[in-house]
XYZ file of C-alpha atoms in Angstrom:
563
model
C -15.090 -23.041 -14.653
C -14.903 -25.931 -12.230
C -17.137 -27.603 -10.800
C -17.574 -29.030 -7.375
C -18.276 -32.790 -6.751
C -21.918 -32.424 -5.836
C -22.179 -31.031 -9.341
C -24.887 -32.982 -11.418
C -25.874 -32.225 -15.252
C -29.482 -32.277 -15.047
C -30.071 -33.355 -18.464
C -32.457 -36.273 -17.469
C -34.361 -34.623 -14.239
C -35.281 -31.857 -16.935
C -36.402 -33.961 -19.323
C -40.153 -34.041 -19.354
C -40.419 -30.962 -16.669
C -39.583 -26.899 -16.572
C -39.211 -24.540 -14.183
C -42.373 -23.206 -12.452
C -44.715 -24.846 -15.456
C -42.717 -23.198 -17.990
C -42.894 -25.273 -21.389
C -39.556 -26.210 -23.148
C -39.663 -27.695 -26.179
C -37.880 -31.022 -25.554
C -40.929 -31.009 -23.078
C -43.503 -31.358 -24.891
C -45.073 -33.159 -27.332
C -47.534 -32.865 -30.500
C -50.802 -34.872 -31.239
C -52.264 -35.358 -34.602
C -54.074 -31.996 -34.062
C -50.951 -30.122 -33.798
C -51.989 -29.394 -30.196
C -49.271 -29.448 -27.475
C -49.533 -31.158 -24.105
C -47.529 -31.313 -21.398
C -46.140 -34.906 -20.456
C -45.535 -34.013 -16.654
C -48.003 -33.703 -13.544
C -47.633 -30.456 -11.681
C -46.316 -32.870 -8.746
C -42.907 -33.820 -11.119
C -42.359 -30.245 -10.924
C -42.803 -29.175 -7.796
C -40.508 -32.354 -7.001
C -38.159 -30.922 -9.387
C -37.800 -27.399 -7.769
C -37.348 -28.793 -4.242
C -34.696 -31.073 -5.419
C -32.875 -28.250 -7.244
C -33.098 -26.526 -4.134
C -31.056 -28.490 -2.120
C -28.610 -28.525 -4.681
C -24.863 -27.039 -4.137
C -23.719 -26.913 -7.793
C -26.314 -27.130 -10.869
C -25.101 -27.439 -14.286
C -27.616 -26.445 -16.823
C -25.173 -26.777 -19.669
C -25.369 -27.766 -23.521
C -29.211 -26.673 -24.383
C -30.563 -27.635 -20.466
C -32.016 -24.275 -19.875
C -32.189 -22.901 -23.568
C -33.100 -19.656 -25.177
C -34.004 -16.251 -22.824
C -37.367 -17.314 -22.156
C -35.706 -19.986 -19.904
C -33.504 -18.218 -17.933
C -36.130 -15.285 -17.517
C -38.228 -18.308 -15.432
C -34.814 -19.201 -13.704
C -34.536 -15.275 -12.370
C -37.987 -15.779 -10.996
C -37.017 -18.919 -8.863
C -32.603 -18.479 -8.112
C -33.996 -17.208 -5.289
C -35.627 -20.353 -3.820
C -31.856 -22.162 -4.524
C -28.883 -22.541 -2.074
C -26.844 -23.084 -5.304
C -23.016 -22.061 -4.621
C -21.962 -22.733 -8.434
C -24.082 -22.407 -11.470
C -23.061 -23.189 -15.327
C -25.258 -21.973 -18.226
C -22.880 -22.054 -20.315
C -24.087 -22.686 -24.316
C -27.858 -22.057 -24.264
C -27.801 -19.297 -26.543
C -29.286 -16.840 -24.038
C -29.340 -14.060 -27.038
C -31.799 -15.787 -29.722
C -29.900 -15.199 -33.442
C -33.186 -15.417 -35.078
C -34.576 -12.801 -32.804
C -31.062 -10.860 -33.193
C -32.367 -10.383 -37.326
C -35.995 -9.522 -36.595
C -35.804 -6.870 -33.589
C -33.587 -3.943 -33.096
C -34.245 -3.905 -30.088
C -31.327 -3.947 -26.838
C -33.741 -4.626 -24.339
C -35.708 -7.550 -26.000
C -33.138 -9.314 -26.996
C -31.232 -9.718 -23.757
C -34.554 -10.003 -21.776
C -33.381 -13.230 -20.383
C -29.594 -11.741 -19.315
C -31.794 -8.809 -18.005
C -33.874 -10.101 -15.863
C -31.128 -12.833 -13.986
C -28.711 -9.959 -13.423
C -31.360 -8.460 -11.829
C -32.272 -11.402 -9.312
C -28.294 -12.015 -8.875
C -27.715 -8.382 -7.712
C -29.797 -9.640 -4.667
C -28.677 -13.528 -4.100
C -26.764 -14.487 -1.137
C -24.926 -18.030 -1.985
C -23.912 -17.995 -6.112
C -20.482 -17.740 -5.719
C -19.188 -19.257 -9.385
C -21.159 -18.569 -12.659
C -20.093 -19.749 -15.867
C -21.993 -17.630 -18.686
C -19.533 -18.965 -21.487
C -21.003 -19.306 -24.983
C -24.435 -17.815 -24.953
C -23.832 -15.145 -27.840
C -23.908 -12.261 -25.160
C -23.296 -8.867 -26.897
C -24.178 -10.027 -30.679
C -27.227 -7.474 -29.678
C -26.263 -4.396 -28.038
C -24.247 -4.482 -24.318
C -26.885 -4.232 -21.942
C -26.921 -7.905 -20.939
C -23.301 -7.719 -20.033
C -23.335 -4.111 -18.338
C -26.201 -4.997 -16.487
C -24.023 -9.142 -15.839
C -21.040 -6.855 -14.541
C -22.942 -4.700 -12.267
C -24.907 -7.257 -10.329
C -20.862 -8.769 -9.497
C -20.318 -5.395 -7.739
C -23.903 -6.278 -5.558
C -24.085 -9.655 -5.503
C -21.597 -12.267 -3.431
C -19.964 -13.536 -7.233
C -16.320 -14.581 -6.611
C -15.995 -15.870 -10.162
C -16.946 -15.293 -13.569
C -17.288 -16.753 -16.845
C -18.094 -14.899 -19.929
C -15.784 -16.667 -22.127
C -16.278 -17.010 -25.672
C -19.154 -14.317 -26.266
C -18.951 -10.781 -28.035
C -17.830 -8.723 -25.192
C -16.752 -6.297 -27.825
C -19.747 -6.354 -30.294
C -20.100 -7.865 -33.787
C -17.414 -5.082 -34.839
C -15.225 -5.028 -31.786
C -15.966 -1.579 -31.312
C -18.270 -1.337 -28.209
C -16.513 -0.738 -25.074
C -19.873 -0.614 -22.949
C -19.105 -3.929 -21.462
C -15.620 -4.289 -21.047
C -15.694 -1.350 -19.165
C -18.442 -2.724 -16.834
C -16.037 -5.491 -16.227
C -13.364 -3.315 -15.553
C -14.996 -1.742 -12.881
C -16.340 -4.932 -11.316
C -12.947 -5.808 -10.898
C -11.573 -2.509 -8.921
C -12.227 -2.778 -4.983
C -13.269 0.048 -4.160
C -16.777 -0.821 -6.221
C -16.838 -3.435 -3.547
C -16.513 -6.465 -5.793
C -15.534 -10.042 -4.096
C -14.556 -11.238 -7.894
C -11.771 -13.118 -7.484
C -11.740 -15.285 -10.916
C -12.625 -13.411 -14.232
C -12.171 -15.933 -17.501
C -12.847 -13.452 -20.584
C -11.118 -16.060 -23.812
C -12.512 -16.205 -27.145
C -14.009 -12.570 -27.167
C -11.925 -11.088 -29.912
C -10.385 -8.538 -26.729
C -7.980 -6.267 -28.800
C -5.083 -3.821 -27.220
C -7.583 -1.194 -27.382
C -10.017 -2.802 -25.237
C -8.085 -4.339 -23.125
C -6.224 -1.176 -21.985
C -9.718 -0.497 -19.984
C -9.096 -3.873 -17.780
C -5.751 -3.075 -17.523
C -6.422 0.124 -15.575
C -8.497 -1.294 -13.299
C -5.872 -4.082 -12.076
C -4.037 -1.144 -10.037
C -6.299 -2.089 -7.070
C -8.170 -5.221 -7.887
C -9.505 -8.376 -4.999
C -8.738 -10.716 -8.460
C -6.040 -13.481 -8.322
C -7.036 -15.468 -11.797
C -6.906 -13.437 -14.845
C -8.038 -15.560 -17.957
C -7.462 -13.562 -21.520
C -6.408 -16.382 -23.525
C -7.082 -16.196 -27.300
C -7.821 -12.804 -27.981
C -5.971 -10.328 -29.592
C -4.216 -8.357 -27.111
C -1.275 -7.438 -29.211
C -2.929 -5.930 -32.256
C -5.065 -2.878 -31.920
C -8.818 -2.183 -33.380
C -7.386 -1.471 -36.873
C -5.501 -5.198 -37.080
C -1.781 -3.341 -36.663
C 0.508 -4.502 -33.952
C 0.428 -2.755 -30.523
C 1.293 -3.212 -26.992
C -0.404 -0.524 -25.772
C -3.003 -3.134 -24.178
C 0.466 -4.776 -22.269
C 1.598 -1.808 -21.184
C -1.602 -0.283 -19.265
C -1.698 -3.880 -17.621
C 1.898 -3.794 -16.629
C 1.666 -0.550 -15.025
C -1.032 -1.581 -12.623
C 0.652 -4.833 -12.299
C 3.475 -2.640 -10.423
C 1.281 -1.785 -8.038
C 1.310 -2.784 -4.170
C -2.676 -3.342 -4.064
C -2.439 -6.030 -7.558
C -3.231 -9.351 -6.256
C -3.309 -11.541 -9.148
C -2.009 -14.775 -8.995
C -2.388 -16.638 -12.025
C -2.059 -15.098 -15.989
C -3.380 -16.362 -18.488
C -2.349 -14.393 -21.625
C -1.606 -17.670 -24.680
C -2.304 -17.044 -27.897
C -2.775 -13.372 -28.279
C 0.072 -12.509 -30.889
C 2.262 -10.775 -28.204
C 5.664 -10.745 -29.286
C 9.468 -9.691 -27.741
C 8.022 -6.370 -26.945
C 5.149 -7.182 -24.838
C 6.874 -10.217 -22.917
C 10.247 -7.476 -22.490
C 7.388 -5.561 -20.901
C 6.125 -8.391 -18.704
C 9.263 -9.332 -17.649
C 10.085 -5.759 -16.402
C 7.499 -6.066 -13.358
C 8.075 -10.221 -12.699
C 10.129 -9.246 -9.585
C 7.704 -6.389 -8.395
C 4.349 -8.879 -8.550
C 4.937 -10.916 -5.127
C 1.438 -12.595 -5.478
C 2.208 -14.276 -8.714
C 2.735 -17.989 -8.944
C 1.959 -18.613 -12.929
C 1.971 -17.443 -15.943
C 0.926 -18.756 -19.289
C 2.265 -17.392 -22.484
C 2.319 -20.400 -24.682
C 1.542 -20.048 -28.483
C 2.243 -16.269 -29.266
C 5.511 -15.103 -30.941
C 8.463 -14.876 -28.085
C 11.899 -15.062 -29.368
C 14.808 -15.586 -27.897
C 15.121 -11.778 -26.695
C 11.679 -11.856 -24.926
C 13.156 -15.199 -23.170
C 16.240 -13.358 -22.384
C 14.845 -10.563 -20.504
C 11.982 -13.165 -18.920
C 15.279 -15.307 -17.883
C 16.772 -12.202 -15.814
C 13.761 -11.788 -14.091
C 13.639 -15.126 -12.823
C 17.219 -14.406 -11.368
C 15.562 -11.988 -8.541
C 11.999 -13.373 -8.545
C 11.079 -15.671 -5.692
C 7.244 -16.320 -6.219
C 6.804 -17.750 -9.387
C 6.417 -21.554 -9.502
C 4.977 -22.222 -13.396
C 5.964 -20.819 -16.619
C 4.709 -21.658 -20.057
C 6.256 -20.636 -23.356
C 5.252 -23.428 -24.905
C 4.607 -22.516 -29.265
C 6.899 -20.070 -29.570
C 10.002 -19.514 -30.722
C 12.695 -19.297 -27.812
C 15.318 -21.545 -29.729
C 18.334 -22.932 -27.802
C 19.678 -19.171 -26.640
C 16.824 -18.499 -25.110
C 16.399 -22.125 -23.203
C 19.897 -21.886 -22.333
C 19.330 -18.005 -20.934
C 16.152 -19.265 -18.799
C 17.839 -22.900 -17.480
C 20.699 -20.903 -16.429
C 18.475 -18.673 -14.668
C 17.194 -21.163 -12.731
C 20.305 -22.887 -11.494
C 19.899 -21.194 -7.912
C 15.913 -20.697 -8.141
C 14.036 -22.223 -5.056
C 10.782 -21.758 -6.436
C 9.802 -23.082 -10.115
C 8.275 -26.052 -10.138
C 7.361 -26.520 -13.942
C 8.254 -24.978 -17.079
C 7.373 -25.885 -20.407
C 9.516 -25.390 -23.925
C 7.681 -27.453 -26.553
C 7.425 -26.291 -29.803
C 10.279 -23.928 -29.460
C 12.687 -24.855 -31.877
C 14.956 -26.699 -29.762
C 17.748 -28.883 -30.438
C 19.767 -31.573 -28.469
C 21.725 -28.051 -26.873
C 18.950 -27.742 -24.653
C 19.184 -30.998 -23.571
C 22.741 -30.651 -22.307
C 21.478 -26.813 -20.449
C 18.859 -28.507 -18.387
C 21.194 -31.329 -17.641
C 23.631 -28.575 -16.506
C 20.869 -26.479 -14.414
C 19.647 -29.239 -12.782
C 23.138 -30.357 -11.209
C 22.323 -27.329 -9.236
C 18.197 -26.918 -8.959
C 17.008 -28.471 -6.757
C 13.223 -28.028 -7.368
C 12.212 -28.022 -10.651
C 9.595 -30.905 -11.129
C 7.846 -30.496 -14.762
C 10.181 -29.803 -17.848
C 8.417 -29.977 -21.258
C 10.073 -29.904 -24.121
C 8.306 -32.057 -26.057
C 7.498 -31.492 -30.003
C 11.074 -30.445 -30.762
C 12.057 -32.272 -33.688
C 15.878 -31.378 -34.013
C 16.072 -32.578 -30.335
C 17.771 -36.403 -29.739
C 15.163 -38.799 -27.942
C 18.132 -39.860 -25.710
C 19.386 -36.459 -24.901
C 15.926 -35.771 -23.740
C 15.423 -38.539 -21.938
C 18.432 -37.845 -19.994
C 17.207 -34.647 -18.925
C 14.097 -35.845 -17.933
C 15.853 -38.502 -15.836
C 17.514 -35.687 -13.751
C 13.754 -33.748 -13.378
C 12.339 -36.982 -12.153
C 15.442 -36.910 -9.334
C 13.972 -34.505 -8.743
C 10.751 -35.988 -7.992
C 11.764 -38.513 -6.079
C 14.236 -35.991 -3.874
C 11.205 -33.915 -3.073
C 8.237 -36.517 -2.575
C 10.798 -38.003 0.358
C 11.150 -34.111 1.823
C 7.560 -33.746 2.080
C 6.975 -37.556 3.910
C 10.184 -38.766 4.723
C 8.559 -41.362 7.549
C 7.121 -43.149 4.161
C 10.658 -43.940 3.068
C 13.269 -47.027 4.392
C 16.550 -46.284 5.035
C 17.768 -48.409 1.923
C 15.239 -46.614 -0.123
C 16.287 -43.301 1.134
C 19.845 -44.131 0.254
C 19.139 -45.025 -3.188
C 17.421 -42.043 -4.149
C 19.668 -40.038 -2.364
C 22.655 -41.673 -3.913
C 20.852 -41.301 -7.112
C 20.529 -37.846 -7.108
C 23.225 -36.670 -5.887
C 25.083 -33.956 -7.548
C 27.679 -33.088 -5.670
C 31.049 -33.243 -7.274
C 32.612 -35.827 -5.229
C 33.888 -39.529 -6.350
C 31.110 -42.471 -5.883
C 32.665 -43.845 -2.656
C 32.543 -40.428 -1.124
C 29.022 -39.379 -1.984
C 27.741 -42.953 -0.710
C 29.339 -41.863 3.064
C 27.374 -38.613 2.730
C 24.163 -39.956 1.445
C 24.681 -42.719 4.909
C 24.995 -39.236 6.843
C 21.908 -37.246 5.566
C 19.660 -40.809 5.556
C 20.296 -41.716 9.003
C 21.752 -39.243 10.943
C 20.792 -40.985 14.185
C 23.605 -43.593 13.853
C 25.941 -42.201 16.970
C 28.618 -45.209 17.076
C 29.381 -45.563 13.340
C 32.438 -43.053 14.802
C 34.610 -44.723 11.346
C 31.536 -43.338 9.397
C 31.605 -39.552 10.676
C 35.553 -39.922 10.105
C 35.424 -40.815 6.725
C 32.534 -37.736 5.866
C 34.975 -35.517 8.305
C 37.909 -35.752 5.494
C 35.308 -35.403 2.375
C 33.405 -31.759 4.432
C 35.659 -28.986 5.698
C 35.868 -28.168 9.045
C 33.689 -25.112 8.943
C 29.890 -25.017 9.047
C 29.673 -22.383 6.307
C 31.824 -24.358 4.057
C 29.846 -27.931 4.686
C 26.319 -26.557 4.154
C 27.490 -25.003 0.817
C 29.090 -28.282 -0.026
C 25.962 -30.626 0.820
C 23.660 -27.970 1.231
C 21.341 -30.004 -1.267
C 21.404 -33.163 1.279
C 21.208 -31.121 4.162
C 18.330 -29.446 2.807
C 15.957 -32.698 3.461
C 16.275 -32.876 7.156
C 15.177 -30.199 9.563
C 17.074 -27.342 11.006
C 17.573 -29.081 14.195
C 19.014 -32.493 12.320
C 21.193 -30.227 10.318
C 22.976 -28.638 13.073
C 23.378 -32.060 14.927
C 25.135 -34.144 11.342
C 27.600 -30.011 11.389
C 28.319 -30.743 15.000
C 29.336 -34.643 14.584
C 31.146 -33.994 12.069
C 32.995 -31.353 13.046
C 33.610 -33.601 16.326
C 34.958 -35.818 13.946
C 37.158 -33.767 12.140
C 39.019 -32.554 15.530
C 39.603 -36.009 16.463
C 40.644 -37.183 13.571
C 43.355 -34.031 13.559
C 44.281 -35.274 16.814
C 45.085 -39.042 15.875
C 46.750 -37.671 12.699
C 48.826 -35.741 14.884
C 49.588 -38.287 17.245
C 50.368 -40.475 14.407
C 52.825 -38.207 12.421
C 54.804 -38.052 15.877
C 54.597 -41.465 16.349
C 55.830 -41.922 12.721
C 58.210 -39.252 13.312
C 60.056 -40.497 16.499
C 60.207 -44.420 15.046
C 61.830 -42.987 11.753
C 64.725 -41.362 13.999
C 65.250 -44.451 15.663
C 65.378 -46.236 12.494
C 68.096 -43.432 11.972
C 69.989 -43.862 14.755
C 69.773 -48.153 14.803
C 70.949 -47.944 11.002
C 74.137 -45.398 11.967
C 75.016 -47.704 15.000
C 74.576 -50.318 12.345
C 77.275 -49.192 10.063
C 79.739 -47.979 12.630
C 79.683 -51.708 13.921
C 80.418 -52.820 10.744
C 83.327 -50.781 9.587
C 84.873 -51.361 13.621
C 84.666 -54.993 12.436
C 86.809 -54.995 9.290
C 89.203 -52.353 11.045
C 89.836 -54.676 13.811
C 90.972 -57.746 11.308
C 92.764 -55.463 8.873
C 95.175 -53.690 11.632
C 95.107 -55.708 14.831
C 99.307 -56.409 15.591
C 100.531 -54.024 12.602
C 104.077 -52.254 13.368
C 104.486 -49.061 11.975
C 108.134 -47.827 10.754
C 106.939 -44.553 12.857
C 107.032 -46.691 15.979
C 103.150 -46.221 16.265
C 101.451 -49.403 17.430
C 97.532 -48.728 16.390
C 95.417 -51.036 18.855
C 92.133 -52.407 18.014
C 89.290 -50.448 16.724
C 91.192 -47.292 15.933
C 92.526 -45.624 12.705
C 96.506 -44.737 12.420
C 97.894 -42.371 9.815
C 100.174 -44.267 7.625
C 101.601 -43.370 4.337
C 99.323 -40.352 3.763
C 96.048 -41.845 5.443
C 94.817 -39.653 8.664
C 94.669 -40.938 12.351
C 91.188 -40.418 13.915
C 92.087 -37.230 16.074
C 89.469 -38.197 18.859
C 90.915 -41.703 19.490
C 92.322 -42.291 23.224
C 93.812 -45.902 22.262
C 96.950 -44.622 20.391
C 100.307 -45.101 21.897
C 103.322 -43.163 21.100
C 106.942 -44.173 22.555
């Protein structure tokens, strides 16, 4: 459990003082008579409580408050603090010793008791952490009675990680159930956060919890390293899965982080998972690193992601994907808007990944954490390329959120960086100039040059730059469409203009180089024939053709004389 930054351990105020005059035993000390004194006036502690008092977040941690004696005197006095977040965590609340002299429930959660009691009533704890205080080695009262006061009390989150929720054996069901119902709204529970790892939770168990998350006020779920997918008799199950998936189907499930590592779920269970992903709008991560996923299990968690639009982190991290599975989830996530991390180590993975996310992320657009670390069959280069294209990535969307931080040169370079549209360097440097600065209005050569790169159409650009375009508002967007397509018209125009230009100075090119040649062979006609007496009696004057011997007259000529 977190906590906040007026959180202070209180190892040294304690030392030397207790709560209310109670004796602790690093607060004491012995004489040579084996009596016991106390070192601290009655003023040190009433100093003590009034300081606590004030206090927004107390951390009585590690042995601070230890044994249930302790926090029996804390019950007495919670009520005197305006503490918003408390940790107890490991102070042994349930005494072993005691656990092997007395059979007794009640006695030996006296201490758990008697503070559920005096939360049921308190008006400002809003985070607890109970973690590691060997709750339930000694019957379930101290929980059942812990999970009621939630339903009474203002708690918003809970921490009863690493105890025996389940018993010694793991098969008492007292508590869990307790829990359950804490979490269901209509017991009128604010629990929001509920961290439960370490407690040896088995399918069995868990399918209580799961029934309860049809209609539940809780957005963190924390189950790591349990045993979810193996039932109470150590076989494989996911019967525990399955009664959480169907209340995770549910309109009135709120959760927004899952925490489910290490439990020994395997293709079945994350097949399971995967077949609500797009139903659970609330949820934004999930965490199922080190249990036995295959490349199946990342498969079917891969077409999820193709229709689910909420879910920014992912962790499969220790399992055993392999490169069909990465491949499956990067291509997934070509079009996704809304992952933000996702981590692969320990999966198996060889340089073929490499190349998958370096295809994906031509196209994503979004994607800012990509682990895939610990993969030993995996080139150092190969990775490092990928990672070059997630840190574009970076860099693309650190300029979205502040782009008044950014220089025009600077903009340019990253955008010209990370660039991936298909287009040769020259041309993407003329779009990156548009999306940078598109408040440049007399670079007209500039718009003319994007204008023959973008088609005319504004469906058509925006698909072609729509990763560009994407950095500038709506309003920017529509103004680069609309100079370019400004552009485009005129440059239409001037290309027509030109081809007729071109056009009409090729046909007098035409015509010059005809007139040209006629001049010519006029020339050597007139020096050949001028004078020439034909046996006909024909006289051929200059310029004109006679028919002699064979050769034809030019029919059209008005110069020949016959007598």
């Amino acid at each position: 459990m977190s906590i906040s930054s007026s959180s202070t351990p209180y190892t040294e105020s304690l030392e030397g003082s207790s709560l209310d005059g109670v004796e602790s035993p690093s607060l004491v000390a012995s004489n040579d008579d084996g009596e016991e004194e106390e070192e601290e006036s009655s003023d040190e502690e009433t100093s003590l409580a009034e300081s606590l008092s004030t206090q927004d977040a107390i951390d009585f941690s590690d042995g601070n408050l230890l044994g249930p004696d302790r926090l029996a005197d804390l019950a007495v006095q919670i009520k005197e603090f305006a503490v918003t977040t408390l940790t107890l965590s490991n102070n042994g609340f349930v005494d072993l010793e005691e656990k092997q002299q007395y059979n007794d429930d009640s006695h030996c959660n006296r201490g758990i008791l008697a503070f559920a009691k005096a939360l049921e009533t308190h008006t400002t704890i809003t985070s607890l952490d109970m973690s590691q205080n060997n709750l339930g080695v000694r019957g379930q009262s101290g929980l059942v009675a812990l999970a009621k006061s939630v339903t009474s009390g203002v708690l918003q989150s809970l921490d009863v990680s690493n105890n025996t929720i389940l018993g010694l054996k793991g098969m008492r069901y007292d508590a869990i159930k307790a829990l359950a119902h804490a979490c269901t709204t209509p017991s009128g529970s604010n629990l929001k956060d509920l961290r439960c790892t370490q407690n040896s939770i088995h399918a069995t168990a868990v399918a209580f919890l799961g029934m309860a998350l049809v209609d539940t006020p809780l957005e963190h779920l924390d189950l790591s390293e349990n045993a979810l997918g193996i039932d109470s008799m150590g076989r494989r199950s996911s019967a525990g899965i399955n009664s959480m998936v169907m209340s995770f189907s549910s309109d009135k499930c709120n959760l927004v982080t899952l925490n489910l590592s290490e439990n020994f779920l395997g293709n079945e269970e994350c097949i399971l998972l995967a077949s609500v992903l797009e139903s659970m709008r609330s949820l934004k991560e999930v965490d199922l690193s080190f249990n036995d996923v295959h490349a199946l299990g990342a498969r079917h968690l891969a077409d999820a992601l193709k229709f689910n639009d909420t879910l920014m982190h992912l962790n499969l991290g220790g399992n055993h994907v392999q490169d069909q599975g990465c491949g499956d989830i990067a291509e997934s996530l070509k079009h996704n808007e809304t992952m933000v991390s996702i981590i692969l180590a320990a999966n198996d993975l060889t340089t073929s990944s490499c190349f998958y996310w370096i295809d994906c992320l031509q196209s994503n657009r979004v994607l800012k954490e990509l682990n895939i670390d610990e993969n030993e069959n995996m080139e150092d280069v190969d990775k490092r390329d990928a990672m070059e294209w997630v840190r574009g990535n970076v860099d693309l969307l650190a300029m979205r959120e502040d782009p008044d931080n950014y220089d025009l040169a600077v903009k340019s370079k990253i955008l010209r960086d990370n660039l991936f549209i298909k287009l040769p360097r020259e041309e993407k440097e003329i779009i990156t100039r548009l999306v940078s600065n598109v408040s440049i209005k007399n670079d007209h050569d500039m718009y003319e040059r994007v204008s023959t790169i973008c088609p005319p159409d504004r469906a058509s650009m925006l698909r072609m730059t729509n990763n560009l375009l994407s950095l500038m508002t709506m309003t920017k967007e529509d103004k680069a469409v609309r100079l370019v397509q400004k552009a485009y018209r005129r440059l239409q125009e001037r290309k027509r203009k030109e081809a007729a230009l071109r056009e009409k100075e090729a046909m007098r090119r035409r015509m010059a180089k005809t007139k040209s040649k006629k001049s010519f062979g006029a020339s050597l006609r007139e020096k050949g024939m001028e004078g020439e007496k034909v046996k006909s009696g024909k006289l051929v004057r200059a310029g004109n053709v006679k028919s002699v011997k064979g050769h034809h007259t030019n029919a059209s000529s008005k110069n020949v004389v016959v007598r």
